[in-house]
Coordinates of C-alpha atoms in Angstrom, one line a residue:
Chain I
M1 CA 19.5 46.9 -18.9
Y2 CA 16.1 47.1 -20.7
T3 CA 17.6 49.4 -23.6
R4 CA 20.4 46.6 -24.2
L5 CA 17.9 43.8 -24.3
T6 CA 15.8 45.9 -26.8
V7 CA 18.6 46.5 -29.1
I8 CA 19.5 42.8 -29.0
A9 CA 15.9 41.7 -29.7
V10 CA 15.6 44.2 -32.8
F11 CA 18.9 43.1 -34.0
L12 CA 17.7 39.2 -34.1
L13 CA 14.4 40.1 -35.5
F14 CA 16.4 42.0 -38.3
T15 CA 18.6 39.4 -38.6
L16 CA 15.8 36.7 -39.2
M17 CA 14.0 39.0 -41.5
M18 CA 17.2 39.5 -43.9
V19 CA 18.3 35.7 -43.9
P20 CA 16.3 34.2 -46.7
A21 CA 14.9 30.8 -45.6
Y22 CA 15.6 28.4 -48.5
A23 CA 16.3 24.8 -48.4
S24 CA 19.6 23.4 -49.5
V25 CA 21.1 20.0 -50.2
T26 CA 22.9 18.7 -47.1
S27 CA 24.3 15.3 -48.4
M28 CA 24.4 13.2 -51.4
S29 CA 25.8 9.9 -52.4
L30 CA 25.2 7.1 -55.0
E31 CA 22.8 4.7 -53.7
K32 CA 25.1 1.8 -54.5
N33 CA 28.6 1.4 -53.9
F34 CA 29.1 1.2 -58.0
Y35 CA 27.2 0.8 -60.8
T36 CA 28.2 -1.1 -64.2
T37 CA 27.6 0.4 -67.6
N38 CA 24.5 -1.6 -68.2
E39 CA 22.8 -0.5 -65.2
S40 CA 20.9 2.6 -64.0
F41 CA 22.6 4.9 -61.4
K42 CA 20.7 6.5 -58.7
F43 CA 21.6 9.4 -56.3
I44 CA 20.1 9.9 -52.8
G45 CA 20.7 12.5 -50.2
T46 CA 19.3 14.9 -47.7
Q47 CA 18.1 18.7 -47.9
D48 CA 17.1 20.8 -45.0
G49 CA 13.7 21.5 -46.6
K50 CA 11.1 20.3 -49.1
D51 CA 12.0 21.3 -52.5
I52 CA 12.9 20.1 -55.8
V53 CA 16.5 18.9 -56.2
F54 CA 18.4 18.9 -59.4
I55 CA 21.9 17.3 -60.0
I56 CA 24.1 18.4 -62.8
I57 CA 26.9 16.5 -63.8
R58 CA 29.8 18.1 -65.4
N59 CA 33.5 16.8 -66.5
V60 CA 36.4 18.0 -64.6
G61 CA 36.7 20.7 -67.6
G62 CA 33.2 21.9 -66.5
N63 CA 31.5 20.7 -69.5
F64 CA 27.7 19.5 -68.9
E65 CA 27.2 15.9 -69.2
G66 CA 23.8 15.4 -67.8
M67 CA 21.0 16.2 -65.3
L68 CA 18.9 14.4 -63.0
S69 CA 16.3 15.5 -60.6
D70 CA 13.7 14.6 -57.8
P71 CA 10.8 16.6 -58.3
R72 CA 8.6 14.8 -55.6
Q73 CA 9.5 17.5 -53.0
I74 CA 9.8 15.6 -49.8
Q75 CA 11.0 16.9 -46.6
G76 CA 14.5 16.1 -45.8
E77 CA 15.4 13.9 -48.4
F78 CA 15.8 13.7 -52.1
D79 CA 16.0 10.5 -54.4
A80 CA 17.0 11.1 -58.0
I81 CA 15.3 9.3 -60.9
P82 CA 17.6 6.4 -62.1
R83 CA 19.2 6.8 -65.4
P84 CA 21.5 4.4 -67.5
V85 CA 25.2 4.9 -66.7
S86 CA 26.1 4.8 -70.5
D87 CA 23.7 7.7 -71.3
Y88 CA 25.9 10.0 -69.0
F89 CA 29.3 8.3 -68.8
K90 CA 30.9 7.6 -72.1
N91 CA 34.7 8.8 -71.5
N92 CA 36.9 7.3 -68.5
G93 CA 37.5 9.8 -65.9
I94 CA 36.6 12.2 -63.0
Y95 CA 33.2 13.7 -63.0
N96 CA 31.7 16.1 -60.3
A97 CA 28.0 15.9 -59.7
T98 CA 26.5 18.7 -57.9
A99 CA 23.1 18.7 -56.3
F100 CA 21.1 21.8 -55.5
T101 CA 17.6 22.8 -54.7
D102 CA 15.3 24.8 -56.9
D103 CA 16.0 27.8 -54.3
E104 CA 19.8 27.5 -54.9
K105 CA 22.2 28.0 -57.6
E106 CA 24.5 25.2 -58.9
E107 CA 27.5 26.9 -57.5
D108 CA 26.0 26.7 -54.0
G109 CA 25.2 23.1 -54.2
F110 CA 26.6 20.0 -52.6
T111 CA 29.3 18.3 -55.1
I112 CA 30.8 14.7 -54.8
K113 CA 33.1 13.1 -57.0
L114 CA 32.6 10.5 -59.4
E115 CA 34.9 8.2 -61.4
F116 CA 34.0 6.1 -64.5
D117 CA 36.6 3.4 -65.4
G118 CA 35.0 2.4 -68.7
Y119 CA 33.1 -0.3 -66.7
K120 CA 32.1 0.9 -63.4
L121 CA 30.8 4.2 -62.0
F122 CA 31.6 4.8 -58.3
E123 CA 32.1 7.6 -55.9
V124 CA 35.5 8.9 -55.2
P125 CA 36.2 9.3 -51.6
D126 CA 37.2 12.6 -50.1
A127 CA 39.1 10.8 -47.4
V128 CA 41.1 7.6 -47.3
L129 CA 39.7 4.6 -45.5
Q130 CA 42.4 3.1 -43.4
L131 CA 42.3 1.0 -40.2
N132 CA 44.5 1.8 -37.4
V133 CA 47.2 -0.7 -36.6
I134 CA 46.0 -3.5 -34.2
T135 CA 48.5 -4.7 -32.0
D136 CA 48.9 -8.7 -31.2
K137 CA 47.0 -9.7 -28.0
T138 CA 47.0 -12.5 -25.4
V139 CA 44.2 -14.0 -23.5
E140 CA 43.6 -17.1 -21.2
V141 CA 41.2 -19.7 -21.9
D142 CA 37.5 -19.0 -20.8
K143 CA 38.4 -15.1 -20.4
T144 CA 37.1 -12.4 -22.6
I145 CA 39.2 -10.4 -24.6
T146 CA 37.5 -7.0 -26.0
F147 CA 38.7 -4.0 -27.7
T148 CA 37.8 -1.6 -30.3
V149 CA 39.3 -1.2 -33.7
S150 CA 39.3 2.3 -35.3
I151 CA 39.9 4.0 -38.4
T152 CA 42.5 6.9 -39.1
D153 CA 40.1 9.5 -40.3
S154 CA 37.3 9.7 -37.7
S155 CA 35.6 12.1 -40.1
I156 CA 34.3 9.1 -42.1
E157 CA 31.1 8.0 -41.0
N158 CA 29.1 4.7 -41.3
A159 CA 32.1 2.7 -42.0
V160 CA 31.4 -1.0 -41.6
F161 CA 33.7 -3.5 -39.7
S162 CA 33.5 -7.0 -40.3
L163 CA 35.8 -10.3 -39.6
Q164 CA 37.1 -12.5 -42.5
N165 CA 37.4 -16.3 -42.4
N166 CA 36.3 -16.1 -38.8
S167 CA 35.4 -19.7 -37.4
T168 CA 36.6 -18.9 -33.7
G169 CA 33.2 -17.4 -32.6
A170 CA 34.8 -14.2 -32.3
T171 CA 32.4 -11.0 -33.1
I172 CA 32.9 -7.5 -34.1
D173 CA 30.0 -4.9 -34.0
P174 CA 29.8 -3.8 -37.5
S175 CA 29.3 0.0 -36.7
S176 CA 31.3 0.3 -33.4
G177 CA 34.2 -2.0 -34.4
Q178 CA 34.2 -3.7 -30.8
F179 CA 35.8 -7.0 -30.9
V180 CA 34.9 -9.7 -28.6
W181 CA 36.3 -13.2 -28.0
T182 CA 36.1 -15.7 -25.3
P183 CA 38.1 -18.5 -26.4
S184 CA 36.7 -21.7 -24.8
K185 CA 38.7 -24.8 -23.5
S186 CA 39.1 -25.9 -27.2
Y187 CA 41.1 -23.3 -28.1
G188 CA 43.6 -23.7 -25.2
N189 CA 46.8 -26.1 -25.4
T190 CA 49.4 -27.6 -23.7
Q191 CA 51.4 -24.5 -25.0
D192 CA 50.6 -21.1 -25.9
Q193 CA 48.3 -21.3 -29.3
K194 CA 48.4 -18.4 -31.8
Y195 CA 45.0 -17.4 -33.8
Y196 CA 45.2 -15.1 -36.6
F197 CA 42.3 -12.8 -37.4
D198 CA 41.6 -10.3 -40.3
I199 CA 39.4 -7.3 -39.6
I200 CA 37.7 -5.4 -42.9
V201 CA 36.4 -2.0 -42.8
T202 CA 34.3 -1.0 -45.8
H203 CA 33.1 2.4 -46.6
G204 CA 31.2 2.9 -49.9
A205 CA 33.4 1.4 -52.5
Q206 CA 36.6 1.5 -50.2
E207 CA 38.1 -1.1 -48.2
D208 CA 41.0 -1.6 -45.8
K209 CA 42.1 -4.8 -43.9
K210 CA 44.5 -5.5 -41.1
N211 CA 45.4 -8.9 -39.4
F212 CA 46.6 -9.5 -36.0
I213 CA 47.3 -12.4 -33.7
I214 CA 45.8 -13.5 -30.4
T215 CA 47.7 -15.9 -28.5
V216 CA 45.7 -18.1 -26.2
M217 CA 48.0 -18.7 -23.2
Q218 CA 48.8 -22.5 -22.2
A219 CA 45.9 -23.9 -20.9
Y220 CA 46.9 -27.3 -19.7
V221 CA 50.2 -29.1 -18.5
E222 CA 51.2 -32.1 -20.6
P223 CA 51.5 -35.3 -18.0
E224 CA 55.3 -35.8 -17.5
E225 CA 56.8 -39.3 -18.2
P226 CA 58.4 -40.7 -15.4
E227 CA 62.2 -40.9 -16.3
P228 CA 63.4 -44.1 -16.7
T229 CA 65.6 -45.4 -14.0
P230 CA 68.9 -45.8 -15.3
E231 CA 70.3 -49.1 -15.3
P232 CA 73.0 -49.5 -12.4
E233 CA 76.3 -49.6 -13.7
P234 CA 77.9 -52.9 -13.2
E235 CA 80.3 -52.6 -10.5
E236 CA 83.7 -53.5 -11.3
L237 CA 84.5 -56.8 -9.7
E238 CA 87.4 -56.6 -7.3
I239 CA 90.0 -59.0 -8.1
P240 CA 91.0 -60.8 -6.2
A241 CA 87.9 -60.9 -4.0
P242 CA 87.8 -59.3 -0.3
F243 CA 88.1 -62.5 1.2
V244 CA 91.2 -63.3 -0.5
D245 CA 94.4 -63.1 1.7
E246 CA 97.0 -62.1 -1.2
S247 CA 99.8 -63.4 0.9
K248 CA 98.5 -66.8 0.7
D249 CA 98.7 -69.3 -2.3
P250 CA 95.5 -68.6 -4.4
Q251 CA 95.4 -72.3 -5.5
G252 CA 94.4 -73.1 -1.9
Y253 CA 91.4 -71.5 -2.1
V254 CA 90.4 -73.3 -5.2
D255 CA 91.4 -76.6 -3.6
R256 CA 89.3 -75.8 -0.7
Y257 CA 86.5 -74.9 -2.8
N258 CA 86.6 -78.0 -4.8
S259 CA 86.9 -80.2 -1.5
E260 CA 84.5 -78.3 0.9
A261 CA 81.0 -78.4 0.1
S262 CA 80.0 -75.8 3.0
Y263 CA 83.0 -73.6 1.5
K264 CA 81.8 -74.0 -2.0
K265 CA 78.3 -73.0 -0.8
W266 CA 79.5 -70.0 1.4
F267 CA 81.4 -68.8 -2.0
D268 CA 78.5 -69.3 -4.2
D269 CA 76.0 -67.7 -2.1
T270 CA 78.1 -64.9 -1.0
Y271 CA 80.0 -63.9 -4.2
P272 CA 77.5 -64.5 -7.2
E273 CA 79.0 -61.8 -9.0
Y274 CA 82.1 -64.0 -9.6
D275 CA 81.9 -66.4 -12.4
S276 CA 84.1 -69.0 -10.6
I277 CA 86.3 -69.1 -7.6
Y278 CA 89.4 -68.9 -9.9
E279 CA 88.0 -65.4 -11.0
A280 CA 87.6 -64.6 -7.5
V281 CA 91.1 -65.4 -6.4
G282 CA 92.7 -64.3 -9.6
L283 CA 93.7 -67.4 -11.2
E284 CA 93.0 -68.5 -14.8
E285 CA 90.4 -71.1 -14.9
P286 CA 91.5 -74.2 -16.4
K287 CA 89.8 -75.1 -19.7
I288 CA 87.9 -78.4 -19.6
K289 CA 88.1 -80.5 -22.6
E290 CA 84.4 -81.5 -23.0
K291 CA 84.0 -85.0 -24.5
K292 CA 82.5 -85.0 -27.6
F293 CA 79.2 -87.0 -28.0
G294 CA 78.0 -88.8 -30.9
I295 CA 78.3 -92.3 -32.4
C296 CA 81.2 -93.1 -34.8
G297 CA 80.6 -94.7 -38.1
P298 CA 81.1 -98.3 -38.8
G299 CA 84.7 -99.0 -39.3
T300 CA 85.8 -96.2 -37.0
K301 CA 86.4 -96.0 -33.1
L302 CA 86.6 -92.9 -30.8
V303 CA 90.3 -92.3 -30.4
D304 CA 91.0 -89.1 -28.4
D305 CA 87.8 -87.6 -29.1
I306 CA 88.1 -88.3 -32.9
C307 CA 86.2 -91.0 -34.8
T308 CA 89.3 -93.2 -36.0
I309 CA 89.3 -95.9 -38.7
I310 CA 90.1 -99.2 -37.5
Q311 CA 93.2 -101.0 -39.0
K312 CA 92.1 -104.5 -39.8
P313 CA 94.9 -107.3 -40.1
I314 CA 95.8 -108.1 -43.6
V315 CA 95.0 -111.6 -44.7
K316 CA 97.1 -113.0 -47.2
P317 CA 95.3 -115.2 -49.9
W318 CA 96.1 -118.9 -49.7
W319 CA 98.4 -119.2 -52.8
Q320 CA 100.5 -116.8 -51.0
F321 CA 101.5 -119.4 -48.4
W322 CA 103.0 -121.4 -51.1
Chain C
M1 CA -3.4 20.4 -84.2
S2 CA -3.4 20.5 -80.4
Y3 CA -2.3 18.6 -77.4
R4 CA -3.8 18.4 -73.7
F5 CA -2.7 17.1 -70.5
L6 CA -5.2 14.9 -68.8
D7 CA -5.8 15.0 -65.0
H8 CA -3.6 12.3 -63.4
A9 CA -2.3 12.3 -59.7
T10 CA 1.4 11.1 -60.1
D11 CA 2.1 10.9 -64.1
A12 CA 1.2 12.7 -67.2
I13 CA -1.2 11.6 -69.6
I14 CA -1.3 13.7 -73.0
E15 CA -3.6 13.4 -75.9
V16 CA -2.4 14.6 -79.2
T17 CA -4.8 15.4 -82.3
A18 CA -3.0 16.3 -85.6
K19 CA -4.1 16.2 -89.4
D20 CA -1.2 13.8 -90.2
L21 CA 1.5 11.5 -88.6
K22 CA 4.4 14.1 -88.8
E23 CA 2.1 16.9 -87.1
A24 CA 1.2 14.4 -84.5
F25 CA 4.9 13.6 -83.7
S26 CA 5.7 17.6 -84.0
V27 CA 2.9 18.3 -81.2
T28 CA 4.1 15.3 -79.3
A29 CA 7.7 17.0 -79.0
D30 CA 6.0 20.2 -78.1
A31 CA 3.9 18.6 -75.1
V32 CA 6.9 17.0 -73.6
I33 CA 9.2 19.8 -73.9
N34 CA 6.5 22.1 -72.5
L35 CA 5.9 19.8 -69.8
T36 CA 9.6 19.8 -68.8
L37 CA 10.2 23.7 -69.1
D38 CA 8.9 26.9 -70.7
Q39 CA 9.4 26.5 -74.5
D40 CA 8.8 30.0 -75.3
K41 CA 11.8 30.9 -72.9
V42 CA 14.3 29.2 -75.2
E43 CA 16.6 30.8 -77.7
E44 CA 18.1 29.1 -80.7
K45 CA 21.7 29.0 -80.1
D46 CA 22.7 25.6 -80.9
Q47 CA 21.4 22.3 -82.5
K48 CA 21.6 18.5 -81.7
E49 CA 20.8 15.7 -84.0
F50 CA 18.9 12.6 -82.7
S51 CA 16.7 9.8 -84.1
A52 CA 14.2 7.3 -83.1
N53 CA 12.9 4.1 -84.4
G54 CA 10.4 1.5 -84.1
K55 CA 8.9 -1.6 -85.6
D56 CA 5.4 0.1 -85.7
L57 CA 4.0 3.3 -84.8
R58 CA 3.6 2.6 -81.2
Y59 CA 7.3 1.7 -80.9
L60 CA 8.4 4.7 -82.7
L61 CA 6.1 6.8 -80.3
F62 CA 7.7 5.2 -77.4
S63 CA 11.4 5.8 -78.9
W64 CA 10.5 9.6 -79.7
L65 CA 9.2 10.4 -76.2
E66 CA 12.6 8.6 -74.9
E67 CA 14.9 10.5 -77.4
I68 CA 13.2 13.9 -76.4
T69 CA 13.4 13.3 -72.9
F70 CA 17.2 12.2 -73.3
V71 CA 18.0 15.5 -75.3
L72 CA 16.3 17.5 -72.5
I73 CA 17.3 15.9 -69.4
T74 CA 20.3 13.8 -69.9
Q75 CA 22.0 16.1 -72.4
G76 CA 20.6 19.1 -70.7
F77 CA 19.5 20.9 -74.0
A78 CA 16.6 23.0 -74.0
I79 CA 14.6 22.5 -77.1
K80 CA 12.9 25.4 -79.1
R81 CA 11.8 23.4 -82.0
V82 CA 12.5 20.2 -83.7
E83 CA 12.8 19.6 -87.4
F84 CA 12.4 15.8 -88.7
D85 CA 11.3 13.3 -91.3
I86 CA 9.8 10.2 -90.9
E87 CA 10.9 7.1 -93.1
K88 CA 8.9 3.9 -93.4
K89 CA 10.9 0.8 -94.9
E90 CA 10.7 -2.3 -92.8
G91 CA 9.7 -0.4 -89.7
Y92 CA 9.6 3.4 -88.9
K93 CA 12.4 5.8 -88.5
I94 CA 12.7 9.5 -87.5
I95 CA 15.8 11.6 -88.2
A96 CA 15.7 14.8 -86.4
K97 CA 17.3 17.9 -85.5
A98 CA 16.5 19.9 -82.2
Y99 CA 17.2 23.7 -82.0
G100 CA 17.8 25.3 -78.7
E101 CA 20.3 26.2 -76.1
P102 CA 21.9 24.6 -73.0
L103 CA 19.5 24.0 -70.2
D104 CA 19.2 26.8 -67.8
L105 CA 16.9 25.7 -64.9
H106 CA 16.1 29.1 -64.0
K107 CA 15.8 30.9 -67.3
H108 CA 13.9 28.0 -68.8
N109 CA 11.8 27.6 -65.6
F110 CA 12.6 23.8 -65.4
K111 CA 9.4 22.0 -64.2
V112 CA 9.7 18.5 -64.1
E113 CA 11.8 15.3 -65.1
I114 CA 10.1 12.9 -67.1
K115 CA 11.1 9.4 -65.5
A116 CA 10.2 7.5 -68.6
P117 CA 7.5 7.0 -71.2
T118 CA 5.4 3.8 -71.0
F119 CA 3.2 1.5 -73.5
Y120 CA 0.5 1.9 -70.8
E121 CA -2.9 3.5 -72.0
M122 CA -0.8 4.1 -75.4
K123 CA -3.4 4.8 -78.3
I124 CA -2.6 5.7 -81.9
K125 CA -5.5 6.1 -84.4
Q126 CA -5.1 7.2 -88.0
D127 CA -8.4 8.0 -89.6
E128 CA -9.1 11.5 -91.2
G129 CA -6.7 12.8 -88.8
V130 CA -4.3 11.2 -86.3
F131 CA -5.0 10.8 -82.7
M132 CA -2.5 9.8 -80.0
K133 CA -2.8 9.2 -76.4
F134 CA 0.2 8.3 -73.9
L135 CA 1.3 8.3 -70.4
L136 CA 4.5 9.5 -69.2
D137 CA 5.9 8.4 -65.8
L138 CA 6.9 11.5 -63.8

């Protein structure tokens, strides 16, 4: 047992002695998402030591385009001296920027891709930033809906989530992507109400957007209007009226109506739906010739309801008597 | 002709003495090159042309320091020596040719990247000889 432990210890000691303890660059990026031609660009990054860091920029053909460095030797990080974009990038295209410590060789360094489009310099991402699909949701008023949005490539770190054009009070955690919304009563309605959301994720110069709908379920019941009472269909008059004995002469009922006040009252009170006793017994009501009213003009008189010219006797002149 | 580095915590202050203006600018170039790398380890394999100009000697010196730094750092060209002429018309202009080879950080013992020259503490005197003093931001 002791022999085995001794062998292992000697092996570990030998390994430690043989492996050189040098610093290396562990990450690098542009400090800003992009730089325009009239700006100075700057690399920042980390190292696992405290060494001078050099950054060499080459075009895709491998030709040297420029060099930068951070001579400050700060533990764990580096921060290259800013240089004008226009000094280094004259042709559109892709460039490789390799950072390495004074202990390393360039080929052992940390490389990122840059693109210069003639106006802007930016980092070419290794991975494509894309949000996973966000399904539409439903929620009730005053209830909290929460879920976490995510990106398709989980290896992308430090993606930033945000909500665009959001006036609902919903929030999203910029780093975790957790969405939270509690729709207040004002977001409810008498029917299901749809609200549209846009979620954006950014990482460096990359951006992706997805939209989804949250339906706030019906919150109130619309007060029902009382249904109008339908007008009763006018009942069809029974002619002759039920009291009429059809085997008798209907004129007898009319005569009795005209001559007996008590019978007339009984009929009018009992059968107001009939316009007259004639209608009730099934006789045609005789037309009453109403007298015309008015005064006939001079030289006329009312004859058979018509103002008629009065014929004056013709008086012969005296000479005709001769 | 000579140059010397004055003690400074974070930057480099350099004093140059020379018999004339051209020699002063030549010594200045050597000072900047040696601040950046070991000039004697550079071989003459290639050449690069560059120019500097200024409305007066101060601006010319500033431009000269910028251009040498640009060739050394940005273009990654280790300079062994520089040939140049100074023209004076409305202002000053230097047309120069640098001889050297592509920068090799290890071979040339790259020391420090000069961030930028400055006008701070810059002095140029021309009496019997030329005296120049300038500060480089490191």
